[in-house]
XYZ file of C-alpha atoms in Angstrom:
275
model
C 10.076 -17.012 -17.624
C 7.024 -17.693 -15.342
C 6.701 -21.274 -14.245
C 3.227 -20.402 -12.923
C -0.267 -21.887 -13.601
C -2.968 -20.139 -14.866
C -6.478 -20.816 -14.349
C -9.227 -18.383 -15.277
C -12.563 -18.275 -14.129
C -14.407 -19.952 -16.959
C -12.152 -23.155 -16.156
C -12.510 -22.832 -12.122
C -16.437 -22.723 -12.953
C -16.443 -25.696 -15.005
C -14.293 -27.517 -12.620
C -16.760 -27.055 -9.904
C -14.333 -26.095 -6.995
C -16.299 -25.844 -3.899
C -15.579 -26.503 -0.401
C -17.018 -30.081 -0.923
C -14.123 -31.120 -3.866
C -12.755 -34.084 -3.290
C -9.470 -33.703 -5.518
C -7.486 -36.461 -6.018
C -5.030 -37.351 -2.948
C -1.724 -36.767 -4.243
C -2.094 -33.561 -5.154
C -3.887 -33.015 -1.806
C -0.872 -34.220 -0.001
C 1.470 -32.398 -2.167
C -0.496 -29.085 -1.767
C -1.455 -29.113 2.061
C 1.171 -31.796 3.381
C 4.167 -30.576 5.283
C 6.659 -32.168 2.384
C 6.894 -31.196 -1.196
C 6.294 -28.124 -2.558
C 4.220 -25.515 -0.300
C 1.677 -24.239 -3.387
C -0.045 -20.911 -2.676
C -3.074 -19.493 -4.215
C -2.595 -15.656 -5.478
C -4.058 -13.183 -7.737
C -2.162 -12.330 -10.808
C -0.993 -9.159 -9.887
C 0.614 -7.991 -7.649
C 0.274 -11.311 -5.476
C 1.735 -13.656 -8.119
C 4.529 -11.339 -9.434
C 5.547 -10.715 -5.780
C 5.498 -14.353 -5.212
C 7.733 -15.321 -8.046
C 10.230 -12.848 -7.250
C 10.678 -14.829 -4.192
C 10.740 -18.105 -6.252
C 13.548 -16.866 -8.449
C 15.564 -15.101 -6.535
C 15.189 -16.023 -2.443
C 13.504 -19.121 -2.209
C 16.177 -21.777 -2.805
C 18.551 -20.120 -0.447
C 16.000 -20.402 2.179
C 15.092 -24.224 1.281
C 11.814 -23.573 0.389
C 10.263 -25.214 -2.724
C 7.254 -22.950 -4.025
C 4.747 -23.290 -6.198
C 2.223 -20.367 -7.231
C -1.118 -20.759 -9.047
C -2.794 -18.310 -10.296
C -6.453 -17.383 -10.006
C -8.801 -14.573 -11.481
C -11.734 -14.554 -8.563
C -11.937 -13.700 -5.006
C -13.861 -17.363 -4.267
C -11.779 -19.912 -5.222
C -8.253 -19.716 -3.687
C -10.104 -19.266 0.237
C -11.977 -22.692 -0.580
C -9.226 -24.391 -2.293
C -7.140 -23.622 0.836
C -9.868 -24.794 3.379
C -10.231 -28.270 0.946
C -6.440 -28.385 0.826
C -5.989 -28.446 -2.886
C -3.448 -25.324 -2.349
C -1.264 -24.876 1.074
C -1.451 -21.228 1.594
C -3.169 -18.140 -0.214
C -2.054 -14.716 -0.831
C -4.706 -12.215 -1.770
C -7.113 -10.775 0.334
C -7.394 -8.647 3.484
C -8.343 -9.153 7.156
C -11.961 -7.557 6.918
C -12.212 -9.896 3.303
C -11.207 -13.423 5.191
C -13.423 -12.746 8.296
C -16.319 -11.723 6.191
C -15.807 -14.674 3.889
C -15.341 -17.186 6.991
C -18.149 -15.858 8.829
C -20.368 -16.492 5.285
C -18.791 -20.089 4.455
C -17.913 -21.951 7.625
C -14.751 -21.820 6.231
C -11.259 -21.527 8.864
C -8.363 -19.586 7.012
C -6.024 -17.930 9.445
C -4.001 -14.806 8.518
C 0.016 -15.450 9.010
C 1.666 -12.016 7.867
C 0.933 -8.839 6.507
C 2.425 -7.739 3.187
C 1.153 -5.485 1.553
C -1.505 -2.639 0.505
C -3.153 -1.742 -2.678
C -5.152 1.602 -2.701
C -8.445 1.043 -3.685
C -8.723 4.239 -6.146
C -11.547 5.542 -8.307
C -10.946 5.708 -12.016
C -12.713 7.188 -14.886
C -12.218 7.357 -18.977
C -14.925 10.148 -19.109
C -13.297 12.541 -16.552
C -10.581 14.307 -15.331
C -12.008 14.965 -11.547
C -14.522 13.296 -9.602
C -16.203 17.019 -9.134
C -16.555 16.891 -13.112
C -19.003 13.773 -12.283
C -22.125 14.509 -13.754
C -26.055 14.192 -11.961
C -27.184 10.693 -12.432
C -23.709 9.630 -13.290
C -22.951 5.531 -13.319
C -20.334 4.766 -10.751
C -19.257 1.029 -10.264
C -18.438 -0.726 -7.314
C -17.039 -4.108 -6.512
C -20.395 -6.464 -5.062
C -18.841 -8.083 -2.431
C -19.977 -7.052 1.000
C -16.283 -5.916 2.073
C -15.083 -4.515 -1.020
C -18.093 -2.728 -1.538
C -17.897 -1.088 1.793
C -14.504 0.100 1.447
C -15.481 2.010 -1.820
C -18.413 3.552 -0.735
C -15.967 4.463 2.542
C -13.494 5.765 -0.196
C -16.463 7.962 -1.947
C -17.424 9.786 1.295
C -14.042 9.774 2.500
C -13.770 12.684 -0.277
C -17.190 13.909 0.006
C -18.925 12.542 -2.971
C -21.505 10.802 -0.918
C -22.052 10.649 2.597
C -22.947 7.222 5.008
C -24.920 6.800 7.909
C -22.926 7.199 11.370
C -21.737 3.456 11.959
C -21.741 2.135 8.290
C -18.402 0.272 8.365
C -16.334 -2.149 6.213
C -20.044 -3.864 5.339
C -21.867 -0.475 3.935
C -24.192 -0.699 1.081
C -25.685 2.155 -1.233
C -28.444 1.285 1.407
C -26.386 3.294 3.594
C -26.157 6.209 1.938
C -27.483 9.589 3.717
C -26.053 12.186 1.229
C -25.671 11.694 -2.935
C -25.445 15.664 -3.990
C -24.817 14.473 -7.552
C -27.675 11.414 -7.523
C -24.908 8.965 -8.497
C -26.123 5.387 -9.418
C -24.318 2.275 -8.087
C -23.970 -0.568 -10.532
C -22.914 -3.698 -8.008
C -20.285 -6.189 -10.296
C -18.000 -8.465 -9.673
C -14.901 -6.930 -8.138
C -12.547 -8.250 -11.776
C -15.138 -6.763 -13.646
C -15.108 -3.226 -12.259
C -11.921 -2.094 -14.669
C -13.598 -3.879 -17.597
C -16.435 -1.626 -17.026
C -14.820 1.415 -17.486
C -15.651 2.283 -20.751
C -19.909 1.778 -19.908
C -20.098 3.541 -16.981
C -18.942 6.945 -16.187
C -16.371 5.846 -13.130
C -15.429 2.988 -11.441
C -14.118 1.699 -8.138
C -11.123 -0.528 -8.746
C -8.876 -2.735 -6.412
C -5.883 -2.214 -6.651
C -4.426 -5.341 -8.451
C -7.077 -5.214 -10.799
C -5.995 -1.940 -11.625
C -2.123 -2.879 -12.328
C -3.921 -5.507 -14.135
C -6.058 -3.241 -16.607
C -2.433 -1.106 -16.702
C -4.329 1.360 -14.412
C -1.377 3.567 -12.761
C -3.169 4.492 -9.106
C -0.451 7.202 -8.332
C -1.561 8.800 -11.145
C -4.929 7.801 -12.796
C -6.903 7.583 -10.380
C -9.666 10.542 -9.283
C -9.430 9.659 -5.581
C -6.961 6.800 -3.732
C -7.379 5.336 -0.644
C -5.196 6.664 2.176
C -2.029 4.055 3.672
C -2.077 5.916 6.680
C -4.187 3.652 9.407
C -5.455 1.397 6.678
C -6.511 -1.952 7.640
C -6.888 -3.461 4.668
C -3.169 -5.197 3.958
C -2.915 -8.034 2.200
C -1.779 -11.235 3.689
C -0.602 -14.690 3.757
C -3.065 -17.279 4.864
C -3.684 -20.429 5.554
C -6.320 -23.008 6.821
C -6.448 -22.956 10.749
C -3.342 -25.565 12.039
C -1.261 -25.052 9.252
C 0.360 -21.638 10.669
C 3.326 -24.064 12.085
C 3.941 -25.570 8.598
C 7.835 -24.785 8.232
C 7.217 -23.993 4.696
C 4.543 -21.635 5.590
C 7.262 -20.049 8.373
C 9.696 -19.477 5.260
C 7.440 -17.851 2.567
C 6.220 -15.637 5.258
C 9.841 -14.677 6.749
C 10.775 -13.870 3.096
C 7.922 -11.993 2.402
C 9.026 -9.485 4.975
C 12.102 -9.113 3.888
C 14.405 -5.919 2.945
C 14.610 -7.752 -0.437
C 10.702 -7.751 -1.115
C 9.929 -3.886 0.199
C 12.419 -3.156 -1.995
C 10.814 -5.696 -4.843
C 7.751 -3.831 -4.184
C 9.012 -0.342 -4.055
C 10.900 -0.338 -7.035
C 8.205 -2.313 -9.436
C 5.011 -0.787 -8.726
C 5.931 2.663 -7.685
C 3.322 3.332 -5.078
C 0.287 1.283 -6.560
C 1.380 -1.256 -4.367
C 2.907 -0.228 -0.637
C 4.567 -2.785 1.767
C 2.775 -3.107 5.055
C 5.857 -4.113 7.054
């Protein structure tokens, strides 16, 4: 059973998380102290599932007393880190935090790579991307990073081209080359699987996609390559806290032979480990 909390993003809304909360100071100290439970902010899947494999079946032996909470947004668990309502976060990638720290003043460290989810793009109208028709709705995740990995994904396999230098932060803006006059409808990156049934195609990270019971090996029209790719998830925590022993642990067992295996064996190549 899953001794994990969930919050959704109706409740984090009304609860007005931002980087000025001042939450009450025990559960500060509990979640950012170096005593007590080390409690780490994750997406649902694959981040929390990964995480409470190690809860049930490694973290004891290793001393380390975990807690996970779950949340549904890309926002909250950076700023809940950088307040200290949480210890530690485990959802995003490199080009993600450094984006979101250069836009929020915010200092969240990476600690260790674990793993990658291929962005893919899905469809319920079509078979093949080529089968796209002109004018066809495709949607992409809004955020500046996410958004620029899809569009890279797109020209990657030649459904649109981008300007020489667009990068991680590309925009439809950048587009030089759109042989089939796609449209780009910008939403919020949980959103994009949810969509599927309005638009013609969407592009879907991956743990939204295990989420929405998307299979990437197999339903998706195009999937990002592993080879080279930057975008691993990781561990992180606010700046100073990378010497927290608890932090030490949970990373050392998130590495392990027992969690590539974990990984392997669950998710079948939607999810890859990146060590």
């Amino acid at each position: 059973m899953r001794n994990t909390a969930k919050i959704t993003t109706a409740v984090l809304a009304a609860g007005a998380l931002t980087l000025g909360l001042s939450a009450c100071g025990s559960d500060k100290d509990a979640a950012s102290g170096t005593s007590g439970p080390l409690v780490v902010a994750a997406s649902p899947a694959p981040h929390a599932e990964i995480l409470d494999y190690v809860k049930e079946n490694l973290a004891k032996d290793a001393g380390l007393d975990l807690e996970v909470k779950e949340f549904t947004d890309y926002v909250t668990p950076n700023t809940a880190t950088e307040d200290g309502s949480v210890g530690a976060n485990y959802f995003q990638t490199q080009p993600y935090l450094d984006d979101f720290n250069k836009k929020n003043g915010t200092h969240i460290v990476s600690v260790v790579d674990v793993h990658l989810e291929p962005l893919g793009l899905y469809s319920h109208k079509v078979k093949k991307a080529d089968d796209l028709k002109s004018g066809a709705t495709v949607a992409v995740p809004n955020d500046t990073v996410n958004e620029g990995r899809a569009l890279q994904l797109l020209a990657a396999n030649e459904i649109i081209t981008l300007k020489d230098g667009a990068g991680t932060s590309a925009t439809p803006a950048d587009i030089t080359g759109n042989p089939k006059k796609l449209e780009f409808k910008e939403l919020e990156a949980a959103q994009t699987p949810r969509s599927l049934d309005d638009v013609d195609a969407a592009v879907v990270n991956g743990n939204y996609a295990i989420e929405a019971d998307l299979k990437p090996a197999q339903d998706a029209l195009v999937l990002e390559s592993a080879k080279g790719n930057p975008n691993s998830n990781l561990l992180a925590v606010k700046e100073g806290q990378e010497d927290d022993p608890r932090v030490k642990k949970l990373a050392k067992l998130l590495n392990s032979p027992e969690v590539k295996k974990f990984i392997e064996d669950k998710y079948a190549g939607a999810v890859l480990p990146s060590f």
